[in-house]
Structure formats: C-alpha cells, structure tokens
Short mmCIF file of C-alpha atoms and ligand atoms in Angstrom, two decimals:
data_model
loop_
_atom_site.label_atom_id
_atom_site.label_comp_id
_atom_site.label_asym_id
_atom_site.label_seq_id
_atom_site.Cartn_x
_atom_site.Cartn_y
_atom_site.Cartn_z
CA UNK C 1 0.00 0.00 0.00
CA UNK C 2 2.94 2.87 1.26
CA UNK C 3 5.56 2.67 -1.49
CA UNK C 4 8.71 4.38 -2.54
CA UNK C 5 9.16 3.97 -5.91
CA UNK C 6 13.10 3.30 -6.74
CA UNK C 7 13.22 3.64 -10.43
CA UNK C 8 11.04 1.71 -13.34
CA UNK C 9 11.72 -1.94 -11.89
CA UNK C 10 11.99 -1.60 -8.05
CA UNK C 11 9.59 -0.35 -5.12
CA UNK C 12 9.85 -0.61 -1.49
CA UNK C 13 6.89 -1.84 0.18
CA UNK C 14 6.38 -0.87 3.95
CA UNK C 15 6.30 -4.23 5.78
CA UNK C 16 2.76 -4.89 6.48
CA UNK C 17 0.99 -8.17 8.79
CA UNK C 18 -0.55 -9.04 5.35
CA UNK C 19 3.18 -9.61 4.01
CA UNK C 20 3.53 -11.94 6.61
CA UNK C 21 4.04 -15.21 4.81
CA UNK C 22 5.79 -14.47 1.62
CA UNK C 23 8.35 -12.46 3.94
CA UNK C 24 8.61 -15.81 6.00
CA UNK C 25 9.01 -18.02 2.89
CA UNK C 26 11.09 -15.75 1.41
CA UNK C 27 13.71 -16.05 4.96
CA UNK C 28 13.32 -19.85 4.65
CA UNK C 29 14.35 -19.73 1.34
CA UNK C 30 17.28 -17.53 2.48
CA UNK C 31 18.17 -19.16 5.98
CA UNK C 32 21.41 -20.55 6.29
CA UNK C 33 22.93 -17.49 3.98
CA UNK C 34 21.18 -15.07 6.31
CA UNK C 35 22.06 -16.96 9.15
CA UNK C 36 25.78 -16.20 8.20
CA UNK C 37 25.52 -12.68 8.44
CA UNK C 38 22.43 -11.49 10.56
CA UNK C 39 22.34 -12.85 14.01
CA UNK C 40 18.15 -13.17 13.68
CA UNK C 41 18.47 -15.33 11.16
CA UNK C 42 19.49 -17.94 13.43
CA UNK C 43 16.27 -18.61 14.76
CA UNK C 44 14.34 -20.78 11.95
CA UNK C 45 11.75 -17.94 10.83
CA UNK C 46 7.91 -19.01 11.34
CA UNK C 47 4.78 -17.24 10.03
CA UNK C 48 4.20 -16.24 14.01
CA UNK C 49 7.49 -14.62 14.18
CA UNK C 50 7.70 -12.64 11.14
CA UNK C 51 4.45 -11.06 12.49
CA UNK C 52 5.59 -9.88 15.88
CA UNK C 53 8.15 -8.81 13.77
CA UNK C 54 6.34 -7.26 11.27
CA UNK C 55 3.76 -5.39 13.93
CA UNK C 56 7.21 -4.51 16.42
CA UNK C 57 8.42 -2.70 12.98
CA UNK C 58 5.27 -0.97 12.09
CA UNK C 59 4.35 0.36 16.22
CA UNK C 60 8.53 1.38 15.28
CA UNK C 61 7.50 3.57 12.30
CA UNK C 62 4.19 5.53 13.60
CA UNK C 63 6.43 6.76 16.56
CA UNK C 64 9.20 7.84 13.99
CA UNK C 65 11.67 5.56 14.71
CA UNK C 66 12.00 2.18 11.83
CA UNK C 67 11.03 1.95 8.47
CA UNK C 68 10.85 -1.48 6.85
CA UNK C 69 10.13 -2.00 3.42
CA UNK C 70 10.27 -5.31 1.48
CA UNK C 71 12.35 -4.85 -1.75
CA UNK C 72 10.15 -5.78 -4.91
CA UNK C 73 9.69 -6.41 -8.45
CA UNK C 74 7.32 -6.83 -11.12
CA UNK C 75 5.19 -4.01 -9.94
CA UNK C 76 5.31 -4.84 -6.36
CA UNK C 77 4.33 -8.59 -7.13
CA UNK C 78 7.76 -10.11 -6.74
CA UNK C 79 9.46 -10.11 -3.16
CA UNK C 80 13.44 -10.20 -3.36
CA UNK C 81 14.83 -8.90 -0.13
CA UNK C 82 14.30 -6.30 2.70
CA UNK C 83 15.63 -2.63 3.18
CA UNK C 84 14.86 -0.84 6.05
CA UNK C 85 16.06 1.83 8.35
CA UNK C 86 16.57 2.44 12.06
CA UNK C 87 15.82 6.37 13.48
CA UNK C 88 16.94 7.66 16.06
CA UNK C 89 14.97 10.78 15.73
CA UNK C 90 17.14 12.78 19.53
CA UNK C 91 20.26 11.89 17.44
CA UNK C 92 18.62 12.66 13.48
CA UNK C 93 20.42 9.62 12.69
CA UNK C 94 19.68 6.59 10.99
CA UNK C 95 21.22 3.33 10.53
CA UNK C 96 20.39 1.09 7.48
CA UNK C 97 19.89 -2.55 6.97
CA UNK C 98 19.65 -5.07 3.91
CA UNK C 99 19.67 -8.65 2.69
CA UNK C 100 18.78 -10.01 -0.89
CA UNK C 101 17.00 -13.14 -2.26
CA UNK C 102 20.28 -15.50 -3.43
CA UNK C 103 18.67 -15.51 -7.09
CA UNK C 104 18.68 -11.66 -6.90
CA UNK C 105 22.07 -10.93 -5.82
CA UNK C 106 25.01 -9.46 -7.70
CA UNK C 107 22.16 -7.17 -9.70
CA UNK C 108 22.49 -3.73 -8.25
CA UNK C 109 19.04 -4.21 -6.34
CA UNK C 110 20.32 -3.75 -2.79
CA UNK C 111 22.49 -0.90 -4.06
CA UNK C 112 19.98 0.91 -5.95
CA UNK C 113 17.02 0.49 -2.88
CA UNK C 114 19.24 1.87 -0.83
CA UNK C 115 20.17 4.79 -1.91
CA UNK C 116 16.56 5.52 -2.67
CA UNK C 117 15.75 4.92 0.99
CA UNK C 118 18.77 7.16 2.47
CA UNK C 119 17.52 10.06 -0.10
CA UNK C 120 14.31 10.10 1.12
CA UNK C 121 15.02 9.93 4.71
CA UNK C 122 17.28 12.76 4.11
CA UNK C 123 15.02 14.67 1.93
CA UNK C 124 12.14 14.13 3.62
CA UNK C 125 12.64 12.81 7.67
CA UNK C 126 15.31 15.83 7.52
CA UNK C 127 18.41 13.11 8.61
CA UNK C 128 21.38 14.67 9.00
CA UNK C 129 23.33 11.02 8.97
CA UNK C 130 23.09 7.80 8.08
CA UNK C 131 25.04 4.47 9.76
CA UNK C 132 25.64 1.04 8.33
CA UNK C 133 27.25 -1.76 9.92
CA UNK C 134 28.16 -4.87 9.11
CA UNK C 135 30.61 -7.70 9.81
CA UNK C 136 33.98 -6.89 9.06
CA UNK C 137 34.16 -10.31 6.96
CA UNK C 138 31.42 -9.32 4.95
CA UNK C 139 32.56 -8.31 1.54
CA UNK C 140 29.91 -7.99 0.03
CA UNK C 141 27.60 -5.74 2.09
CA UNK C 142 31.02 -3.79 3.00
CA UNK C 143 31.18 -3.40 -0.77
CA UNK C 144 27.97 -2.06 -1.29
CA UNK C 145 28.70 0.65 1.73
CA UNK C 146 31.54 1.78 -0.63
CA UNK C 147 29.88 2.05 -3.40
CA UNK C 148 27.16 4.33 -1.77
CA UNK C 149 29.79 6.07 -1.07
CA UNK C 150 29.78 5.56 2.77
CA UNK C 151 33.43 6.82 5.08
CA UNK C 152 34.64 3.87 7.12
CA UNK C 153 34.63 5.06 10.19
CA UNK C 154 36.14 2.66 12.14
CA UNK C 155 35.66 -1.13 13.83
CA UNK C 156 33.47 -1.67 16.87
CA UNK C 157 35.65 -4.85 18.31
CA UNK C 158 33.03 -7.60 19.15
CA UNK C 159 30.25 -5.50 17.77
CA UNK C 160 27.71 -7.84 16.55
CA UNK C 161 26.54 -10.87 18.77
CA UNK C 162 25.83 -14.59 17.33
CA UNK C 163 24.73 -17.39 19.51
CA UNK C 164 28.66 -18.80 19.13
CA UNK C 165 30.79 -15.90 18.33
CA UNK C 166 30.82 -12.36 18.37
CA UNK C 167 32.47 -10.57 15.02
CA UNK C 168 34.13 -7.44 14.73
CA UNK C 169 31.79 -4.95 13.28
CA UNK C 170 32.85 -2.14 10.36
CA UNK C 171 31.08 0.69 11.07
CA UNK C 172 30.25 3.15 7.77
CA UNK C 173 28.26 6.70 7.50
CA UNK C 174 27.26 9.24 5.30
CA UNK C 175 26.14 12.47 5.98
CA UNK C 176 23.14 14.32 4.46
CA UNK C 177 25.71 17.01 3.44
CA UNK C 178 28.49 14.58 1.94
CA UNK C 179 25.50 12.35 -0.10
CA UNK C 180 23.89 15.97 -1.53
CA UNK C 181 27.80 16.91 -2.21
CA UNK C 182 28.21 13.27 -3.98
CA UNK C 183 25.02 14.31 -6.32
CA UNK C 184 22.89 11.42 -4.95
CA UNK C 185 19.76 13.28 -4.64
CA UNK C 186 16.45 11.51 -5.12
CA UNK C 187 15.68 10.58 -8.64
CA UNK C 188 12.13 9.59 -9.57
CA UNK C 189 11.50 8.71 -5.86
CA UNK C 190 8.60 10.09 -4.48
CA UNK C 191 6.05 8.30 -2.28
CA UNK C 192 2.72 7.15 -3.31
CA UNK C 193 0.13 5.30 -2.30
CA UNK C 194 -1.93 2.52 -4.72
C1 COA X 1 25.19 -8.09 1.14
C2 COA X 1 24.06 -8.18 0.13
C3 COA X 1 22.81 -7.53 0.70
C4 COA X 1 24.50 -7.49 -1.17
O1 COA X 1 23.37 -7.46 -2.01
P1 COA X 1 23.48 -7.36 -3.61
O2 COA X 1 22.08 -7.16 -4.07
O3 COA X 1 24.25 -8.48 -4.16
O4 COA X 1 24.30 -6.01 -3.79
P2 COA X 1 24.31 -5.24 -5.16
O5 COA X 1 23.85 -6.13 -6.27
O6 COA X 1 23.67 -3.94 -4.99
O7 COA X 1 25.85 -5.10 -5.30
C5 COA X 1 26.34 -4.63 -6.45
C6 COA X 1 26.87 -5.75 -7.32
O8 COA X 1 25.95 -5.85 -8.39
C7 COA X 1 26.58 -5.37 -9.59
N1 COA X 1 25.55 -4.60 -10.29
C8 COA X 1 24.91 -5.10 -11.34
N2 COA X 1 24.01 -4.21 -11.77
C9 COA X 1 24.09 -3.12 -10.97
C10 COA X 1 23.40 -1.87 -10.92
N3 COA X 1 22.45 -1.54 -11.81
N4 COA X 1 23.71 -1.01 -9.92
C11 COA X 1 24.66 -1.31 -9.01
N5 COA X 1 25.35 -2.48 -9.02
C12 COA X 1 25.07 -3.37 -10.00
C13 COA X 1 27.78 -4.61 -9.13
O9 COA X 1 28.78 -4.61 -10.09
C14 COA X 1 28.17 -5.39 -7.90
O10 COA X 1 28.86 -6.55 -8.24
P3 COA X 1 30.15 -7.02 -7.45
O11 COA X 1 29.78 -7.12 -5.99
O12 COA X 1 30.48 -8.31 -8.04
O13 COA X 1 31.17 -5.92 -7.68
C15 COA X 1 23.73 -9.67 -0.22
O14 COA X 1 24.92 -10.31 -0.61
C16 COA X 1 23.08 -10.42 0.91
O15 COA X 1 21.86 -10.44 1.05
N6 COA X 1 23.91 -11.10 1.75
C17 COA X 1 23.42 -11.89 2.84
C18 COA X 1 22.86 -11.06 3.98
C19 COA X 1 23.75 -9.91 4.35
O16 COA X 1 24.95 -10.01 4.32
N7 COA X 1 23.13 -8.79 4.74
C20 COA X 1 23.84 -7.59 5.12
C21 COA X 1 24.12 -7.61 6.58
S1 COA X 1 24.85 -6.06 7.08
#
C-alpha cells in the first residue's frame, strides 16, 4: 500500500501483517545465507514470528523511529529482499539494513534500494546522517557501503553478537551534506500510495 518507488523496476513496500508469509518463505528460502551474516536469522523464521516482527516494525515507524520496506519487483508482485532503516529521531540519525534473495544478488538491487531509501530519509525525515554496519568479513555488504559512497569510520571490536561468536563490526556513515555533495539526490523517488 505505502511505497517508494526506486526507479522503473523496483519499489519498497512498507512491511505490512498481510506480508507476513511471503516475507517468512522468502527467509526460509534464504536461511542458512542469512544466518551467516544477521544474528536473527538464526532462529528458523515461522509465520508467528515474522508477524511480531512485522507489527514490532510498524508500532517502530508511527512513533518515527524504523522503516521497513520489502524490496520488490514486477510491480510490487515479486518479493526479493528487505531494506529498512533504524531512526533515532534525539540523534537525526539513521542506521540502514539489507539482505537479498540469493537468485537476486550481484544485480544492483540492494544498491539501488538503498540509496533511494537514504535520499528520502534525508530529503524528507530531515536526517542529518546515516550508519551502516556490518561484519567486518562481509565483503559484500562492505562493498555495497563503498559504493554508496559511505566513510569507514572505524571497527566496533566484538560488535555484533551470534549465539557462538561475536564478530568485529565495520562501522560506515554518510552524511546528508556529503551524499547531496556526492550528487545522490532523489531521482524519480517520491512516495505514493496505490
Ligand atoms: C550483502 C548483500 C545484501 C548485497 O546485495 P546485492 O544485491 O548483491 O548487492 P548489489 O547487487 O547492490 O551489489 C552490487 C553488485 O551488483 C553489480 N551490479 C549489477 N548491476 C548493478 C546496478 N544496476 N547497480 C549497481 N550495481 C550493479 C555490481 O557490479 C556489484 O557486483 P560485485 O559485488 O560483483 O562488484 C547480499 O549479498 C546479501 O543479502 N547477503 C546476505 C545477507 C547480508 O549479508 N546482509 C547484510 C548484513 S549487514
């Protein structure tokens, strides 16, 4: 229903309860790769817990503070991956999160949803920052930080908690001033409702 458009083959779709169990099939699906790299995804995902998920996200975004979108295709019909975004509206900061469907990957489709989703919450939640961790052995999302054009800040040692280890997390930001600077205003991204 809420969308951001990203350009003429993606949309973000706020997480809604009615999402529910293509989101959960579409975890399944993506377990053990998730499981690698986002410490949630060790717990086997079930309809029941995307939903308290799902409802935790949305009582989040009416108080200002998480938006969660579901990356899609195919006119909002085909469900490839998440993209959402932590606020911390005391700090006008926000700190961004991803994952991909395995088919998907490699395609541009993380990169491109998120830099539609740190324009608009620049443009339009009036950000003035944006975070993104991730393990410090994980190339790929590390790459995509780059790419966006994120400054390593630094490592938080121990940063990110599994049930059996604890990695080393590389912490990235932007700022609203360095993405305007870096000419990565919002193109064709404007929300709309169907
Ligand atoms: C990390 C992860 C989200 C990256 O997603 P992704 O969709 O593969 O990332 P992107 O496709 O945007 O990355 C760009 C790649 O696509 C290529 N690409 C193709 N078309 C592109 C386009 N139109 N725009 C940008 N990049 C494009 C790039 O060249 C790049 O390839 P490379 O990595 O071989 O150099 C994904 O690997 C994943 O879900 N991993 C498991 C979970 C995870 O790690 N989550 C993050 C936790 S912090």
């Amino acid at each position: 229903m809420f969308e951001l458009p990203v350009d003429d083959e993606i949309t973000l779709v706020l997480a809604e309860d009615r999402h529910a169990r293509v989101m959960t099939d579409l975890i399944v699906r993506n377990q053990a790769r998730l499981a690698r790299w986002e410490p949630w995804a060790e717990h086997p995902a079930t309809l029941e817990s995307t939903r308290a998920y799902i409802r935790a996200a949305l009582d989040d975004f009416a108080r200002g503070r998480q938006i969660s979108t579901i990356i899609t295709v195919d006119g909002g019909r085909r469900f490839i991956g998440r993209c959402g975004m932590r606020i911390n509206p005391q700090l006008g900061s926000g700190d961004i999160g991803y994952w991909i469907d395995e088919e998907y990957e490699g395609r541009g489709y993380t990169s491109r949803s998120s830099r539609a989703l740190i324009s608009s919450v620049f443009d339009e939640l009036g950000l003035s920052k944006v975070d993104l961790r991730t393990s410090v052995g994980n190339e790929r999302s590390r790459a995509v930080a780059e790419r966006l054009g994120f400054t390593f800040e630094g490592i938080l040692p121990r940063g990110l908690q599994f049930m059996n280890r604890a990695d080393d997390v590389a912490l990235y930001a932007v700022t609203a001033r360095q993405w305007l600077a870096a000419g990565k205003p919002r193109e064709n991204v404007s929300q709309r409702s169907r």
